[in-house]
mmCIF file with all atom_site columns, C-alpha atoms in Angstrom:
data_model
loop_
_atom_site.group_PDB
_atom_site.id
_atom_site.type_symbol
_atom_site.label_atom_id
_atom_site.label_alt_id
_atom_site.label_comp_id
_atom_site.label_asym_id
_atom_site.label_entity_id
_atom_site.label_seq_id
_atom_site.pdbx_PDB_ins_code
_atom_site.Cartn_x
_atom_site.Cartn_y
_atom_site.Cartn_z
_atom_site.occupancy
_atom_site.B_iso_or_equiv
_atom_site.pdbx_formal_charge
_atom_site.auth_seq_id
_atom_site.auth_comp_id
_atom_site.auth_asym_id
_atom_site.auth_atom_id
_atom_site.pdbx_PDB_model_num
ATOM 1  C CA . MET A 1 1  ? 128.656 170.185 4.180  1.00 0.00 ? 1  MET A CA 1
ATOM 2  C CA . THR A 1 2  ? 128.977 173.850 5.112  1.00 0.00 ? 2  THR A CA 1
ATOM 3  C CA . VAL A 1 3  ? 129.279 176.429 2.368  1.00 0.00 ? 3  VAL A CA 1
ATOM 4  C CA . ARG A 1 4  ? 130.945 179.676 3.454  1.00 0.00 ? 4  ARG A CA 1
ATOM 5  C CA . ASN A 1 5  ? 130.569 182.905 1.543  1.00 0.00 ? 5  ASN A CA 1
ATOM 6  C CA . GLU A 1 6  ? 133.875 184.642 1.911  1.00 0.00 ? 6  GLU A CA 1
ATOM 7  C CA . GLU A 1 7  ? 133.231 188.320 2.456  1.00 0.00 ? 7  GLU A CA 1
ATOM 8  C CA . THR A 1 8  ? 135.899 190.374 0.734  1.00 0.00 ? 8  THR A CA 1
ATOM 9  C CA . GLY A 1 9  ? 134.258 193.673 1.476  1.00 0.00 ? 9  GLY A CA 1
ATOM 10 C CA . GLN A 1 10 ? 132.292 193.878 -1.747 1.00 0.00 ? 10 GLN A CA 1
ATOM 11 C CA . ILE A 1 11 ? 128.926 193.329 -0.045 1.00 0.00 ? 11 ILE A CA 1
ATOM 12 C CA . THR A 1 12 ? 129.314 194.883 3.395  1.00 0.00 ? 12 THR A CA 1
ATOM 13 C CA . GLY A 1 13 ? 132.472 196.943 2.997  1.00 0.00 ? 13 GLY A CA 1
ATOM 14 C CA . THR A 1 14 ? 134.088 194.929 5.755  1.00 0.00 ? 14 THR A CA 1
ATOM 15 C CA . GLN A 1 15 ? 136.271 191.870 5.220  1.00 0.00 ? 15 GLN A CA 1
ATOM 16 C CA . ASP A 1 16 ? 135.697 188.749 7.366  1.00 0.00 ? 16 ASP A CA 1
ATOM 17 C CA . LYS A 1 17 ? 138.830 189.278 9.470  1.00 0.00 ? 17 LYS A CA 1
ATOM 18 C CA . ASP A 1 18 ? 137.860 192.866 10.246 1.00 0.00 ? 18 ASP A CA 1
ATOM 19 C CA . TYR A 1 19 ? 134.235 191.965 10.989 1.00 0.00 ? 19 TYR A CA 1
ATOM 20 C CA . ASN A 1 20 ? 135.426 189.135 13.249 1.00 0.00 ? 20 ASN A CA 1
ATOM 21 C CA . LEU A 1 21 ? 137.678 191.577 15.162 1.00 0.00 ? 21 LEU A CA 1
ATOM 22 C CA . LEU A 1 22 ? 134.733 193.988 15.572 1.00 0.00 ? 22 LEU A CA 1
ATOM 23 C CA . TRP A 1 23 ? 132.440 191.131 16.659 1.00 0.00 ? 23 TRP A CA 1
ATOM 24 C CA . PHE A 1 24 ? 135.015 189.803 19.194 1.00 0.00 ? 24 PHE A CA 1
ATOM 25 C CA . THR A 1 25 ? 135.513 193.230 20.778 1.00 0.00 ? 25 THR A CA 1
ATOM 26 C CA . GLU A 1 26 ? 131.778 193.966 21.019 1.00 0.00 ? 26 GLU A CA 1
ATOM 27 C CA . THR A 1 27 ? 131.134 190.511 22.463 1.00 0.00 ? 27 THR A CA 1
ATOM 28 C CA . CYS A 1 28 ? 133.776 190.904 25.151 1.00 0.00 ? 28 CYS A CA 1
ATOM 29 C CA . LEU A 1 29 ? 132.316 194.322 26.100 1.00 0.00 ? 29 LEU A CA 1
ATOM 30 C CA . LYS A 1 30 ? 128.784 192.926 26.240 1.00 0.00 ? 30 LYS A CA 1
ATOM 31 C CA . ASN A 1 31 ? 129.939 189.955 28.308 1.00 0.00 ? 31 ASN A CA 1
ATOM 32 C CA . ALA A 1 32 ? 131.655 192.259 30.819 1.00 0.00 ? 32 ALA A CA 1
ATOM 33 C CA . LEU A 1 33 ? 128.378 194.174 31.184 1.00 0.00 ? 33 LEU A CA 1
ATOM 34 C CA . ARG A 1 34 ? 126.239 191.019 31.537 1.00 0.00 ? 34 ARG A CA 1
ATOM 35 C CA . LEU A 1 35 ? 128.607 189.605 34.125 1.00 0.00 ? 35 LEU A CA 1
ATOM 36 C CA . GLU A 1 36 ? 128.032 192.720 36.280 1.00 0.00 ? 36 GLU A CA 1
ATOM 37 C CA . THR A 1 37 ? 124.435 191.556 36.673 1.00 0.00 ? 37 THR A CA 1
ATOM 38 C CA . TYR A 1 38 ? 125.537 187.997 37.487 1.00 0.00 ? 38 TYR A CA 1
ATOM 39 C CA . ILE A 1 39 ? 127.942 189.273 40.135 1.00 0.00 ? 39 ILE A CA 1
ATOM 40 C CA . ALA A 1 40 ? 125.236 191.364 41.723 1.00 0.00 ? 40 ALA A CA 1
ATOM 41 C CA . ASP A 1 41 ? 122.817 188.391 41.740 1.00 0.00 ? 41 ASP A CA 1
ATOM 42 C CA . ALA A 1 42 ? 125.470 186.144 43.375 1.00 0.00 ? 42 ALA A CA 1
ATOM 43 C CA . ASP A 1 43 ? 126.339 188.813 45.948 1.00 0.00 ? 43 ASP A CA 1
ATOM 44 C CA . ARG A 1 44 ? 122.702 189.374 46.739 1.00 0.00 ? 44 ARG A CA 1
ATOM 45 C CA . SER A 1 45 ? 122.228 185.669 47.386 1.00 0.00 ? 45 SER A CA 1
ATOM 46 C CA . GLY A 1 46 ? 125.365 185.535 49.576 1.00 0.00 ? 46 GLY A CA 1
ATOM 47 C CA . ASP A 1 47 ? 127.280 183.211 47.196 1.00 0.00 ? 47 ASP A CA 1
ATOM 48 C CA . SER A 1 48 ? 130.693 184.803 47.274 1.00 0.00 ? 48 SER A CA 1
ATOM 49 C CA . GLU A 1 49 ? 132.348 181.850 45.574 1.00 0.00 ? 49 GLU A CA 1
ATOM 50 C CA . LEU A 1 50 ? 130.109 182.221 42.515 1.00 0.00 ? 50 LEU A CA 1
ATOM 51 C CA . ALA A 1 51 ? 130.542 186.024 42.551 1.00 0.00 ? 51 ALA A CA 1
ATOM 52 C CA . ASP A 1 52 ? 134.298 185.531 42.522 1.00 0.00 ? 52 ASP A CA 1
ATOM 53 C CA . LEU A 1 53 ? 134.021 183.220 39.536 1.00 0.00 ? 53 LEU A CA 1
ATOM 54 C CA . PHE A 1 54 ? 131.997 185.861 37.646 1.00 0.00 ? 54 PHE A CA 1
ATOM 55 C CA . ARG A 1 55 ? 134.462 188.600 38.668 1.00 0.00 ? 55 ARG A CA 1
ATOM 56 C CA . ARG A 1 56 ? 137.373 186.548 37.215 1.00 0.00 ? 56 ARG A CA 1
ATOM 57 C CA . ALA A 1 57 ? 135.396 185.954 34.072 1.00 0.00 ? 57 ALA A CA 1
ATOM 58 C CA . GLN A 1 58 ? 134.582 189.644 33.861 1.00 0.00 ? 58 GLN A CA 1
ATOM 59 C CA . ALA A 1 59 ? 138.254 190.541 34.195 1.00 0.00 ? 59 ALA A CA 1
ATOM 60 C CA . GLU A 1 60 ? 139.075 188.205 31.309 1.00 0.00 ? 60 GLU A CA 1
ATOM 61 C CA . SER A 1 61 ? 136.265 189.722 29.185 1.00 0.00 ? 61 SER A CA 1
ATOM 62 C CA . ARG A 1 62 ? 137.615 193.221 29.908 1.00 0.00 ? 62 ARG A CA 1
ATOM 63 C CA . LYS A 1 63 ? 141.112 191.999 28.953 1.00 0.00 ? 63 LYS A CA 1
ATOM 64 C CA . GLY A 1 64 ? 139.792 190.635 25.656 1.00 0.00 ? 64 GLY A CA 1
ATOM 65 C CA . ALA A 1 65 ? 137.945 193.835 24.966 1.00 0.00 ? 65 ALA A CA 1
ATOM 66 C CA . GLU A 1 66 ? 141.080 195.891 25.587 1.00 0.00 ? 66 GLU A CA 1
ATOM 67 C CA . GLN A 1 67 ? 143.079 193.679 23.326 1.00 0.00 ? 67 GLN A CA 1
ATOM 68 C CA . GLY A 1 68 ? 140.395 193.894 20.644 1.00 0.00 ? 68 GLY A CA 1
ATOM 69 C CA . LYS A 1 69 ? 140.318 197.686 20.903 1.00 0.00 ? 69 LYS A CA 1
ATOM 70 C CA . GLU A 1 70 ? 144.105 197.836 20.541 1.00 0.00 ? 70 GLU A CA 1
ATOM 71 C CA . PHE A 1 71 ? 143.924 195.676 17.409 1.00 0.00 ? 71 PHE A CA 1
ATOM 72 C CA . LEU A 1 72 ? 141.197 197.966 16.020 1.00 0.00 ? 72 LEU A CA 1
ATOM 73 C CA . ARG A 1 73 ? 143.296 201.052 16.668 1.00 0.00 ? 73 ARG A CA 1
ATOM 74 C CA . ARG A 1 74 ? 146.286 199.553 14.836 1.00 0.00 ? 74 ARG A CA 1
ATOM 75 C CA . ARG A 1 75 ? 144.498 197.856 11.950 1.00 0.00 ? 75 ARG A CA 1
ATOM 76 C CA . LEU A 1 76 ? 141.511 199.914 10.914 1.00 0.00 ? 76 LEU A CA 1
#
């Protein structure tokens, strides 16, 4: 059984939904950066198929980050 402490902003000053949005945006940005390394590694080893997979994943991470930033602009 999982017990969840609902954060209403009294402890951290940030409600769960706002924290989650911040976390999501940061994670997408970090993932886009990390994938840059993976792309370079795949390119260096001559595996263009893998590099293309990582490029597509990076594009999706950037898209998520942009969507998260737009939500942050509107909501916070």
